[in-house]
Short mmCIF file of C-alpha atoms and ligand atoms in Angstrom, two decimals:
data_model
loop_
_atom_site.label_atom_id
_atom_site.label_comp_id
_atom_site.label_asym_id
_atom_site.label_seq_id
_atom_site.Cartn_x
_atom_site.Cartn_y
_atom_site.Cartn_z
CA MET L 1 -24.24 29.38 25.01
CA ASN L 2 -26.38 32.35 24.42
CA ASP L 3 -26.07 33.85 21.06
CA ALA L 4 -26.74 37.33 22.25
CA ALA L 5 -23.77 36.99 24.18
CA ALA L 6 -21.50 34.82 21.69
CA PRO L 7 -18.10 36.34 22.63
CA LEU L 8 -16.54 38.05 19.22
CA LEU L 9 -13.58 36.33 19.25
CA SER L 10 -10.41 37.91 17.18
CA VAL L 11 -9.08 36.38 14.39
CA GLU L 12 -5.62 34.79 16.22
CA GLU L 13 -8.13 33.58 19.29
CA ALA L 14 -10.58 32.22 16.66
CA ARG L 15 -7.40 30.08 14.81
CA ALA L 16 -5.92 29.20 18.02
CA ARG L 17 -9.38 27.43 18.95
CA VAL L 18 -9.44 25.65 15.84
CA LEU L 19 -5.59 24.54 16.05
CA SER L 20 -6.10 23.60 19.95
CA LEU L 21 -8.97 21.15 18.51
CA ALA L 22 -6.99 19.22 15.57
CA SER L 23 -4.01 17.12 16.00
CA PRO L 24 -2.17 14.98 13.85
CA LEU L 25 -3.92 12.27 12.15
CA PRO L 26 -2.95 8.51 12.50
CA SER L 27 0.28 7.68 9.82
CA GLU L 28 -0.04 6.03 6.79
CA TRP L 29 2.81 5.00 4.72
CA VAL L 30 3.33 6.24 1.14
CA PRO L 31 5.31 5.86 -1.91
CA LEU L 32 8.12 8.77 -1.83
CA GLU L 33 6.73 10.58 -5.41
CA ALA L 34 3.28 10.37 -3.45
CA ALA L 35 4.78 12.29 -0.68
CA LEU L 36 5.25 15.52 -1.91
CA GLY L 37 3.77 18.29 0.36
CA ARG L 38 3.07 15.37 3.51
CA ALA L 39 4.91 16.38 6.83
CA LEU L 40 6.78 13.56 8.42
CA ALA L 41 4.70 11.48 10.77
CA ASP L 42 8.19 10.40 12.43
CA ASP L 43 11.84 11.22 13.19
CA VAL L 44 13.56 9.68 10.18
CA THR L 45 17.10 8.49 11.00
CA ALA L 46 20.26 8.12 8.29
CA GLN L 47 20.73 5.06 7.55
CA ARG L 48 23.93 5.66 5.55
CA THR L 49 26.12 8.76 6.05
CA LEU L 50 26.53 11.19 2.93
CA PRO L 51 28.43 11.39 0.98
CA PRO L 52 30.27 8.91 2.25
CA TRP L 53 33.70 10.19 1.59
CA ASP L 54 35.45 13.44 0.69
CA ASN L 55 34.78 14.29 -2.62
CA SER L 56 35.61 17.53 -4.95
CA ALA L 57 33.11 19.97 -5.20
CA MET L 58 35.33 21.34 -8.41
CA ASP L 59 36.80 20.31 -12.12
CA GLY L 60 40.39 20.64 -10.93
CA TYR L 61 43.23 18.82 -8.93
CA ALA L 62 43.70 17.63 -5.69
CA VAL L 63 46.69 18.88 -3.47
CA ARG L 64 48.38 19.22 -0.30
CA SER L 65 47.17 22.35 0.91
CA ALA L 66 50.89 22.87 2.25
CA ASP L 67 52.72 22.19 -0.87
CA LEU L 68 51.13 25.81 -2.41
CA ALA L 69 52.98 28.19 0.93
CA ALA L 70 55.58 28.82 -1.66
CA PRO L 71 55.00 32.10 -3.85
CA PRO L 72 52.80 31.47 -6.83
CA PRO L 73 53.16 29.11 -9.71
CA VAL L 74 53.83 26.34 -7.68
CA ARG L 75 54.66 23.39 -9.98
CA LEU L 76 52.80 19.88 -9.05
CA ALA L 77 53.60 16.23 -10.26
CA VAL L 78 49.88 14.99 -11.33
CA VAL L 79 50.91 11.62 -10.02
CA GLU L 80 46.46 9.89 -11.57
CA THR L 81 43.36 11.44 -12.58
CA VAL L 82 40.32 10.34 -10.53
CA TYR L 83 36.84 10.60 -11.96
CA ALA L 84 33.49 10.70 -10.54
CA GLY L 85 32.32 6.60 -9.74
CA ALA L 86 36.12 5.75 -9.40
CA ALA L 87 38.55 5.08 -6.41
CA PRO L 88 41.82 6.26 -6.01
CA LYS L 89 45.01 4.34 -6.61
CA ARG L 90 47.57 6.20 -5.83
CA GLU L 91 48.06 8.74 -2.87
CA VAL L 92 48.89 12.25 -3.47
CA GLY L 93 52.50 12.89 -1.65
CA PRO L 94 54.61 16.03 -1.11
CA GLY L 95 55.04 17.63 -4.39
CA THR L 96 52.25 16.06 -6.57
CA CYS L 97 48.72 16.56 -7.09
CA ALA L 98 45.99 14.25 -8.65
CA ARG L 99 43.92 15.76 -11.09
CA ILE L 100 39.94 15.06 -10.25
CA MET L 101 36.64 15.93 -11.67
CA THR L 102 33.59 16.82 -9.52
CA GLY L 103 31.81 13.90 -7.10
CA ALA L 104 35.23 12.26 -7.58
CA PRO L 105 36.53 11.11 -3.59
CA LEU L 106 39.25 12.69 -2.78
CA PRO L 107 43.06 10.69 -2.68
CA ALA L 108 44.57 10.40 0.15
CA GLY L 109 47.22 12.82 1.44
CA ALA L 110 45.35 15.55 -0.87
CA ASP L 111 43.46 17.89 1.61
CA ALA L 112 42.10 20.64 -0.78
CA VAL L 113 40.77 20.96 -4.59
CA VAL L 114 42.09 24.06 -6.73
CA MET L 115 39.62 24.88 -9.14
CA ARG L 116 40.84 23.73 -12.68
CA GLU L 117 40.85 27.80 -13.87
CA ARG L 118 43.52 28.57 -11.07
CA THR L 119 45.77 26.32 -13.20
CA ARG L 120 47.84 26.03 -16.16
CA PRO L 121 49.08 23.94 -18.50
CA VAL L 122 53.25 23.46 -17.89
CA PRO L 123 54.48 23.94 -21.97
CA ASP L 124 55.76 20.92 -23.26
CA GLY L 125 55.35 19.14 -19.71
CA GLY L 126 52.81 16.64 -20.98
CA VAL L 127 49.68 15.94 -18.69
CA ASP L 128 51.83 14.68 -16.16
CA ARG L 129 52.92 18.16 -14.25
CA VAL L 130 50.91 21.49 -13.91
CA ASP L 131 51.54 25.01 -12.30
CA ILE L 132 48.48 25.96 -9.39
CA LEU L 133 48.29 29.49 -9.36
CA GLU L 134 46.80 30.31 -6.68
CA PRO L 135 47.54 28.91 -2.90
CA VAL L 136 44.16 27.39 -1.22
CA GLY L 137 43.35 26.62 2.25
CA PRO L 138 42.56 22.99 3.89
CA GLY L 139 39.17 22.23 2.97
CA ASN L 140 38.95 24.25 -0.60
CA PHE L 141 36.38 22.79 -2.97
CA VAL L 142 36.22 19.27 -0.83
CA ARG L 143 32.80 18.66 0.38
CA PRO L 144 33.36 16.67 3.86
CA ARG L 145 31.84 13.16 4.63
CA GLY L 146 29.01 12.86 6.13
CA GLU L 147 27.69 17.02 5.34
CA ASP L 148 24.57 15.70 3.83
CA ALA L 149 23.69 12.87 6.24
CA ARG L 150 25.30 10.81 9.27
CA GLU L 151 24.03 7.59 9.91
CA GLY L 152 22.69 7.48 13.21
CA GLN L 153 21.59 11.21 13.48
CA VAL L 154 18.25 12.69 12.73
CA LEU L 155 18.03 13.55 9.34
CA LEU L 156 14.53 15.09 9.32
CA PRO L 157 12.42 15.47 11.99
CA ARG L 158 8.46 14.64 12.79
CA GLY L 159 6.56 17.36 10.92
CA THR L 160 8.61 18.39 8.08
CA PRO L 161 6.82 19.18 5.05
CA LEU L 162 8.49 16.90 2.73
CA GLY L 163 9.15 19.32 -0.54
CA ILE L 164 11.59 18.37 -3.30
CA PRO L 165 14.90 18.68 -1.94
CA GLU L 166 13.34 16.81 1.31
CA LEU L 167 12.28 13.30 -0.85
CA GLY L 168 15.86 13.73 -2.37
CA LEU L 169 17.09 13.14 0.80
CA LEU L 170 15.01 10.22 1.30
CA TRP L 171 16.01 8.86 -2.01
CA ALA L 172 19.41 8.80 -1.15
CA GLN L 173 18.78 7.18 2.05
CA GLY L 174 17.42 4.55 0.34
CA LEU L 175 13.65 4.72 1.81
CA ALA L 176 10.59 3.92 -0.61
CA SER L 177 7.97 4.74 1.40
CA VAL L 178 7.74 6.82 3.92
CA ALA L 179 5.43 7.17 7.39
CA VAL L 180 2.53 10.27 6.98
CA PRO L 181 -0.48 11.34 8.39
CA ARG L 182 -3.41 10.33 6.68
CA ALA L 183 -5.18 12.57 4.51
CA PRO L 184 -7.74 14.49 6.35
CA ARG L 185 -11.58 12.86 4.85
CA VAL L 186 -13.29 16.67 4.15
CA ALA L 187 -17.15 16.39 3.35
CA LEU L 188 -18.92 19.67 2.13
CA LEU L 189 -22.65 20.99 1.94
CA SER L 190 -24.21 23.32 0.97
CA THR L 191 -27.17 24.88 2.14
CA GLY L 192 -29.93 27.36 0.86
CA ASP L 193 -33.18 26.87 -1.28
CA GLU L 194 -32.02 29.44 -3.58
CA LEU L 195 -29.21 27.14 -5.14
CA CYS L 196 -28.86 24.99 -7.98
CA ARG L 197 -26.05 22.72 -9.01
CA ALA L 198 -23.64 23.66 -11.51
CA ASP L 199 -25.40 21.65 -13.93
CA GLU L 200 -28.35 22.51 -13.59
CA ALA L 201 -30.42 24.74 -15.39
CA PRO L 202 -30.56 27.66 -13.18
CA GLN L 203 -34.07 28.92 -13.72
CA GLY L 204 -34.30 31.54 -11.61
CA ARG L 205 -31.72 29.80 -9.12
CA ILE L 206 -28.29 30.70 -7.90
CA VAL L 207 -25.04 28.08 -9.32
CA ASP L 208 -24.05 26.67 -6.09
CA THR L 209 -20.03 27.97 -6.65
CA ASN L 210 -19.05 26.97 -2.57
CA ALA L 211 -19.03 23.76 -2.65
CA PRO L 212 -16.86 22.78 -6.29
CA SER L 213 -14.92 25.87 -5.19
CA LEU L 214 -14.23 25.05 -1.39
CA ALA L 215 -13.22 20.97 -2.62
CA LEU L 216 -10.58 22.80 -4.95
CA ALA L 217 -9.27 24.40 -1.75
CA VAL L 218 -9.46 21.39 0.25
CA ARG L 219 -7.57 19.65 -2.60
CA ARG L 220 -5.03 21.85 -3.25
CA ALA L 221 -4.60 22.08 1.40
CA GLY L 222 -3.46 18.25 0.84
CA GLY L 223 -7.44 17.11 2.14
CA VAL L 224 -9.61 14.75 -0.38
CA PRO L 225 -13.50 16.60 -0.45
CA THR L 226 -16.58 14.46 -0.81
CA LEU L 227 -19.20 16.64 -1.85
CA LEU L 228 -22.58 15.67 0.24
CA GLY L 229 -24.44 18.27 -2.37
CA ILE L 230 -27.57 20.89 -1.08
CA ALA L 231 -29.43 21.20 1.44
CA ARG L 232 -32.60 22.92 1.49
CA ASP L 233 -33.69 25.74 4.22
CA THR L 234 -35.71 23.23 6.38
CA ARG L 235 -34.51 21.55 9.32
CA ASP L 236 -34.99 18.15 8.04
CA SER L 237 -33.19 18.45 5.13
CA VAL L 238 -30.10 20.26 7.22
CA GLU L 239 -30.49 17.37 9.44
CA ALA L 240 -30.36 14.61 7.06
CA ALA L 241 -27.55 15.44 5.15
CA LEU L 242 -25.29 16.35 8.29
CA SER L 243 -26.33 12.83 10.16
CA ARG L 244 -24.53 11.67 6.85
CA VAL L 245 -21.22 12.62 8.24
CA ASP L 246 -19.69 9.86 9.75
CA GLY L 247 -16.46 9.01 9.14
CA PHE L 248 -15.48 12.17 8.17
CA ASP L 249 -12.21 14.30 9.85
CA VAL L 250 -13.63 17.55 8.97
CA VAL L 251 -17.44 18.97 7.92
CA LEU L 252 -17.56 21.98 5.54
CA THR L 253 -21.12 23.92 5.65
CA SER L 254 -21.50 26.90 3.65
CA ALA L 255 -24.48 29.74 4.23
CA GLY L 256 -27.60 29.16 6.54
CA VAL L 257 -25.38 29.78 9.64
CA SER L 258 -25.67 33.57 10.44
CA VAL L 259 -29.24 35.23 11.96
CA GLY L 260 -31.54 34.80 9.18
CA GLU L 261 -35.26 32.88 9.97
CA ARG L 262 -33.93 29.95 7.98
CA ASP L 263 -30.18 29.64 9.18
CA TYR L 264 -30.95 25.96 10.88
CA VAL L 265 -27.22 24.72 10.67
CA LYS L 266 -26.53 25.95 13.77
CA GLU L 267 -29.38 24.50 15.47
CA VAL L 268 -29.38 21.02 13.90
CA LEU L 269 -25.14 20.63 14.98
CA ALA L 270 -26.27 21.26 18.83
CA ALA L 271 -29.18 19.13 18.07
CA LEU L 272 -26.88 16.34 16.64
CA GLY L 273 -24.17 16.77 19.36
CA VAL L 274 -21.53 18.44 18.05
CA GLU L 275 -20.04 20.84 20.58
CA GLN L 276 -19.89 24.54 19.56
CA HIS L 277 -16.53 26.00 20.19
CA PHE L 278 -17.64 29.50 18.80
CA TRP L 279 -19.59 31.06 16.25
CA ARG L 280 -18.94 34.20 15.45
CA VAL L 281 -15.59 36.38 13.94
CA ALA L 282 -13.98 40.01 14.48
CA ILE L 283 -13.52 40.08 10.77
CA LYS L 284 -14.92 40.89 7.78
CA PRO L 285 -15.90 39.15 5.43
CA GLY L 286 -16.22 36.20 7.42
CA LYS L 287 -18.37 37.19 10.56
CA PRO L 288 -20.73 34.26 10.85
CA LEU L 289 -18.23 31.60 11.51
CA LEU L 290 -19.55 28.97 13.20
CA VAL L 291 -16.21 25.36 14.78
CA GLY L 292 -17.22 22.85 16.65
CA ARG L 293 -16.28 19.43 17.22
CA ARG L 294 -18.09 15.67 17.55
CA ALA L 295 -15.70 13.19 18.66
CA GLY L 296 -12.61 13.17 15.80
CA THR L 297 -14.84 15.20 13.64
CA LEU L 298 -13.95 18.78 13.13
CA PHE L 299 -17.45 21.34 12.05
CA PHE L 300 -16.79 24.56 10.47
CA GLY L 301 -20.00 26.42 9.49
CA LEU L 302 -19.21 28.63 6.88
CA PRO L 303 -20.68 31.84 5.76
CA GLY L 304 -22.90 31.28 2.42
CA ASN L 305 -21.14 34.64 0.68
CA PRO L 306 -18.52 33.29 -1.75
CA THR L 307 -15.62 35.41 -1.37
CA SER L 308 -16.66 34.62 2.66
CA SER L 309 -16.85 31.00 2.69
CA LEU L 310 -12.81 31.31 0.68
CA VAL L 311 -12.11 34.20 2.64
CA THR L 312 -12.54 32.16 6.17
CA PHE L 313 -11.00 28.65 5.00
CA GLU L 314 -8.32 30.28 4.37
CA LEU L 315 -7.95 31.57 7.57
CA PHE L 316 -9.15 28.82 9.80
CA VAL L 317 -9.90 25.74 8.14
CA ARG L 318 -6.59 25.70 5.83
CA PRO L 319 -4.28 26.22 8.69
CA ALA L 320 -6.79 23.32 10.58
CA LEU L 321 -5.98 20.81 7.50
CA ARG L 322 -2.32 21.37 7.84
CA ARG L 323 -2.46 20.68 11.61
CA LEU L 324 -4.51 17.44 11.03
CA LEU L 325 -1.64 16.46 8.19
CA GLY L 326 1.01 17.07 10.78
CA LEU L 327 2.99 20.39 9.41
CA ALA L 328 4.90 22.18 11.80
CA ASP L 329 3.97 25.14 10.21
CA VAL L 330 0.49 25.77 10.38
CA GLU L 331 -0.18 29.30 10.50
CA PRO L 332 -0.91 31.05 6.78
CA GLY L 333 2.03 32.98 5.18
CA ARG L 334 2.70 35.90 5.69
CA VAL L 335 4.74 38.93 3.69
CA PRO L 336 5.51 42.26 4.52
CA GLY L 337 4.40 44.87 1.96
CA ARG L 338 3.07 48.25 1.58
CA LEU L 339 -0.32 49.70 0.17
CA ASP L 340 -0.62 51.07 -3.35
CA GLY L 341 -4.09 52.93 -2.47
CA ARG L 342 -5.35 54.88 0.81
CA LEU L 343 -8.33 52.17 3.01
CA SER L 344 -10.46 53.58 5.63
CA LYS L 345 -12.81 51.63 8.01
CA PRO L 346 -14.92 51.98 11.68
CA ALA L 347 -12.44 49.73 14.41
CA GLY L 348 -14.34 47.41 15.72
CA LEU L 349 -13.67 44.14 12.59
CA ALA L 350 -10.52 43.40 11.55
CA HIS L 351 -10.30 43.27 7.45
CA PHE L 352 -9.21 40.97 5.16
CA VAL L 353 -8.78 43.11 2.20
CA ARG L 354 -8.43 40.85 -1.50
CA VAL L 355 -5.46 42.87 -3.20
CA THR L 356 -3.17 42.13 -6.28
CA ALA L 357 0.46 42.53 -4.72
CA ALA L 358 3.58 42.84 -7.13
CA TRP L 359 6.46 43.48 -6.91
CA ARG L 360 7.74 47.44 -7.72
CA GLU L 361 10.73 49.80 -6.48
CA GLY L 362 11.96 46.84 -4.08
CA GLY L 363 8.80 46.10 -2.01
CA LEU L 364 5.72 44.19 -2.50
CA TRP L 365 2.75 46.80 -3.48
CA ALA L 366 -0.84 45.70 -2.73
CA ARG L 367 -3.44 47.46 -4.28
CA PRO L 368 -7.20 46.71 -3.07
CA LEU L 369 -9.07 45.09 -5.76
CA SER L 370 -11.91 47.86 -6.76
CA THR L 371 -14.71 45.41 -5.26
CA GLN L 372 -14.91 44.51 -1.94
CA THR L 373 -18.57 43.00 -1.69
CA SER L 374 -17.80 39.59 -0.52
CA GLY L 375 -21.41 38.76 -2.17
CA VAL L 376 -19.50 38.17 -5.23
CA LEU L 377 -16.52 36.49 -6.40
CA ARG L 378 -15.10 39.23 -8.69
CA SER L 379 -14.02 40.33 -5.09
CA ALA L 380 -11.49 37.31 -5.39
CA ALA L 381 -10.38 36.47 -8.62
CA ALA L 382 -7.28 38.57 -9.57
CA ALA L 383 -6.67 38.47 -5.97
CA THR L 384 -3.25 37.50 -5.01
CA HIS L 385 -3.00 38.40 -0.73
CA LEU L 386 -4.85 39.21 1.77
CA LEU L 387 -4.13 42.38 3.45
CA HIS L 388 -4.75 42.37 7.14
CA PHE L 389 -5.94 46.03 8.23
CA PRO L 390 -6.21 45.52 11.64
CA ARG L 391 -9.60 45.27 14.16
CA GLU L 392 -8.61 48.67 15.67
CA ALA L 393 -7.13 50.78 12.77
CA ASN L 394 -9.37 53.02 11.41
CA SER L 395 -7.24 54.29 8.03
CA LEU L 396 -4.11 53.18 6.00
CA ALA L 397 -2.36 55.84 3.75
CA HIS L 398 -0.18 55.55 0.19
CA GLY L 399 2.61 53.46 1.52
CA ASP L 400 1.85 52.38 4.74
CA PRO L 401 3.50 48.63 5.70
CA VAL L 402 0.82 46.32 5.75
CA GLU L 403 0.99 42.78 6.72
CA LEU L 404 -0.35 40.34 3.19
CA LEU L 405 -1.55 37.20 3.23
CA PRO L 406 -0.18 34.74 0.11
CA LEU L 407 -3.49 33.25 -0.80
CA SER L 408 -3.88 29.57 -2.26
CA TRP L 409 -6.45 29.92 -4.57
CA VAL L 410 -4.46 31.90 -6.81
CA ALA L 411 -3.58 30.11 -10.21
P1 AMP U 1 -26.76 32.97 3.51
O1 AMP U 1 -25.11 32.43 4.50
O2 AMP U 1 -27.99 31.57 3.46
O3 AMP U 1 -27.61 34.50 4.08
O4 AMP U 1 -26.33 32.87 2.36
C1 AMP U 1 -25.40 34.55 1.78
C2 AMP U 1 -25.33 34.90 0.71
O5 AMP U 1 -24.11 33.94 0.31
C3 AMP U 1 -26.69 34.63 0.04
O6 AMP U 1 -26.37 35.92 -0.97
C4 AMP U 1 -26.32 33.38 -0.72
O7 AMP U 1 -27.40 33.39 -2.20
C5 AMP U 1 -24.99 33.00 -0.83
N1 AMP U 1 -24.47 31.26 -1.48
C6 AMP U 1 -25.13 30.37 -0.17
N2 AMP U 1 -24.45 29.42 -0.62
C7 AMP U 1 -24.41 29.49 -1.81
C8 AMP U 1 -23.30 28.82 -2.32
N3 AMP U 1 -22.98 27.38 -2.12
N4 AMP U 1 -22.55 29.21 -3.82
C9 AMP U 1 -22.94 30.22 -3.90
N5 AMP U 1 -23.31 31.29 -3.37
C10 AMP U 1 -23.66 30.84 -1.78
MG1 MG U 2 -28.88 31.20 3.34
#
């Protein structure tokens, strides 16, 4: 690709291209308790019908709703008490009812439940008669058989993210493990002569914060990070590091991908046979973003500025990791908000403004952080969302509706 002619892609186009390069990884079986946040590799079919019988949603009385047509109160004879975990022994015939606890099976003959609060004991009637104070229709407070799951039917489709209730549904089916696409293995490489490790004395250098930060972002997104260390700004050093990435699904480099004289990432990747799919995106921060692929490995050359690397991670890498994880929903989240402040910029690049958003007066108000320079981490600290300031827009006024992307970085 001729660099000067490299197209400046829109963020949406760039993300679509990234996602077209990624597909769910081969699956593995994991115990249910380890599957939180993963996606189902296949449809899961119910083996059990749940609940297995019609049962009561309330503590009260199981009745025949037709008996309650007369003006209340209607006096019924109580044939038995059905507790949760016990089977009813008696049928509920006309003029009778059964005392019933939440979760207990509905006795034969009954078609509805009246909650205890809508009944009154019969004075001196003992426990075997009750006054029902309101009419109810059939099915009232009855949880029907099969409401949660029906044997033979798809319980949860492939791609379903496994949250806590979904795992509960699988436990109720008696399953102990589930097939999910395996977690992506992600290699991280920092590049730059100025960098030192966090555990070294800087002595005129700057601490490599990108690799450990991105490693946390990878882990939070469900990937397994491996730090490859720091490559120096020479072709040999970058090439040596990038020659050791066999077996990784994703390689993230930071810095050295712009037009600086010692920016070697791009040419080294080309020399190593990585097919470059695009290089620059019409966004700020994060314009110099390189995306390539070789066999089963995706390469992202992220910008070096700490905030830029985090923003591009959020906009492109995280969606790709989610696609590899087989999650159905991979796009960054979006919520409507309103601008608390004013913003202006030239047309041409979409800006992703770091904001702190809080609920106030019925809306989510987004206040831009006072520092927006991508070279410092302070412009990301305390941010809760990215505000999407569209490519062709020039200004946004106080109170304007805006699109907010919740950040995965936040504590
Ligand atoms: P570059 O893309 O090489 O021009 O780097 C852009 C800016 O990001 C420079 O100020 C670098 O010092 C800084 N930078 C690059 N890599 C890192 C890193 N791993 N951690 C923190 N800052 C970095
Ligand atoms: Mg550099």
